[in-house]
Amino acid sequence: QVQLVESGGGLVQAGGSLRLSCAASGSIFSINVMGWYRQAPGQQRELVASATTSGTSTRYADSVKGRFTISRDNAKNTVYLQMNSLKPEDTAVYYCNALISTSRRLQANNYWGQGTQVTVSS
């Protein structure tokens, strides 16, 4: 059984910063990719940022490049999202996602956190 738990969301003014955290726990053999998605009401869920195990291979949505930074602490099975220069359009529920294998032989599966609300006021 695998669980992802996010924290760090909140309400901030435009230009402010937040740091989101996501910790994975449970029967984990290995974690390949961890990342963050977000979804605003009435909109599709979109990838914000992702990182491989090494942390040297990262992806960012064009809308957040230069403002957000993803990082990982593999010893803690945790991924972070540092969000700076926040804009009202960043307002959404942010979901942690991880590609996790629970066995040496089994294919990895995607797991999702419960989501954390980020609200940016103008």
Coordinates of C-alpha atoms in Angstrom, one line a residue:
Q1 CA 0.0 0.0 0.0
V2 CA 1.4 3.4 -1.1
Q3 CA 0.3 6.8 0.1
L4 CA 1.3 10.3 -1.1
V5 CA 0.6 13.2 1.3
E6 CA 0.9 16.8 0.3
S7 CA 1.4 19.8 2.4
G8 CA 2.3 23.5 2.1
G9 CA -0.7 24.9 0.2
G10 CA -2.3 28.1 1.3
L11 CA -3.4 31.6 0.3
V12 CA -0.8 34.2 -0.8
Q13 CA -0.7 37.5 -2.5
A14 CA 0.6 37.8 -6.1
G15 CA 4.3 37.9 -6.1
G16 CA 4.5 35.7 -3.0
S17 CA 6.0 32.3 -2.5
L18 CA 5.0 28.9 -1.3
R19 CA 6.8 25.5 -0.9
L20 CA 4.8 22.4 -1.4
S21 CA 5.9 19.0 0.0
C22 CA 4.9 15.5 -0.9
A23 CA 6.0 12.5 1.0
A24 CA 5.5 8.9 -0.2
S25 CA 5.1 6.1 2.2
G26 CA 4.1 2.4 2.3
S27 CA 5.4 -0.7 0.4
I28 CA 7.8 1.1 -1.9
F29 CA 10.5 -0.7 -3.8
S30 CA 11.6 2.2 -5.9
I31 CA 10.4 5.6 -7.1
N32 CA 11.2 6.6 -10.6
V33 CA 9.4 9.9 -11.3
M34 CA 7.8 12.3 -8.9
G35 CA 6.0 15.4 -9.9
W36 CA 3.3 17.9 -9.5
Y37 CA 0.1 18.5 -11.4
R38 CA -2.5 21.2 -10.9
Q39 CA -6.2 21.6 -11.7
A40 CA -8.4 24.6 -11.6
P41 CA -12.2 24.3 -11.4
G42 CA -13.6 23.4 -14.8
Q43 CA -10.2 22.8 -16.3
Q44 CA -8.1 19.8 -17.1
R45 CA -5.3 18.6 -14.8
E46 CA -2.0 19.7 -16.2
L47 CA 1.6 18.8 -15.5
V48 CA 3.5 21.5 -13.6
A49 CA 6.8 19.9 -13.0
S50 CA 8.4 16.5 -12.6
A51 CA 11.8 15.1 -11.7
T52 CA 13.5 11.7 -12.1
T53 CA 15.2 10.0 -9.2
S54 CA 18.6 11.7 -9.7
G55 CA 16.9 15.1 -9.8
T56 CA 19.0 16.1 -12.8
S57 CA 16.3 15.5 -15.3
T58 CA 13.4 17.8 -14.8
R59 CA 10.4 19.1 -16.7
Y60 CA 8.4 22.3 -16.3
A61 CA 5.3 23.7 -17.8
D62 CA 6.1 26.7 -19.9
S63 CA 3.9 28.8 -17.7
V64 CA 6.0 28.2 -14.6
K65 CA 9.6 28.1 -16.0
G66 CA 11.9 30.4 -14.1
R67 CA 9.4 30.7 -11.2
F68 CA 9.0 27.2 -9.9
T69 CA 11.7 24.7 -8.9
I70 CA 11.2 21.0 -8.2
S71 CA 13.5 19.0 -6.0
R72 CA 13.7 15.6 -4.4
D73 CA 15.0 14.2 -1.2
N74 CA 15.3 10.5 -2.1
A75 CA 16.2 9.4 1.4
K76 CA 12.8 10.8 2.6
N77 CA 10.9 9.8 -0.5
T78 CA 9.8 13.4 -0.7
V79 CA 9.4 15.8 -3.6
Y80 CA 9.2 19.6 -3.2
L81 CA 7.9 22.4 -5.3
Q82 CA 9.2 25.8 -4.6
M83 CA 6.9 28.4 -6.1
N84 CA 8.1 32.0 -6.4
S85 CA 6.6 35.0 -8.0
L86 CA 3.1 33.5 -7.8
K87 CA 0.4 34.8 -10.1
P88 CA -3.4 34.6 -9.7
E89 CA -3.4 32.1 -12.7
D90 CA -1.4 29.7 -10.5
T91 CA -4.5 29.3 -8.3
A92 CA -5.5 25.6 -8.4
V93 CA -5.5 22.4 -6.5
Y94 CA -2.0 20.9 -6.7
Y95 CA -1.6 17.2 -6.8
C96 CA 1.5 15.1 -6.1
N97 CA 2.1 12.2 -8.5
A98 CA 4.7 9.5 -8.4
L99 CA 5.6 6.5 -10.5
I100 CA 6.3 3.8 -7.9
S101 CA 7.2 0.1 -8.0
T102 CA 6.2 -2.0 -5.1
S103 CA 8.2 -5.0 -6.3
R104 CA 11.4 -5.8 -8.1
R105 CA 9.5 -7.6 -10.8
L106 CA 6.3 -5.6 -11.1
Q107 CA 5.6 -2.7 -13.3
A108 CA 5.5 0.7 -11.7
N109 CA 2.2 2.4 -11.2
N110 CA 1.1 6.0 -10.8
Y111 CA 0.0 7.2 -7.4
W112 CA -1.8 10.4 -6.5
G113 CA -1.9 12.5 -3.4
Q114 CA -5.2 14.1 -2.1
G115 CA -4.3 17.5 -3.4
T116 CA -3.5 20.8 -1.7
Q117 CA -5.2 24.1 -2.5
V118 CA -3.1 27.0 -3.6
T119 CA -4.8 30.4 -3.9
V120 CA -3.1 33.5 -5.2
S121 CA -4.9 36.8 -4.8
S122 CA -4.3 39.8 -7.0

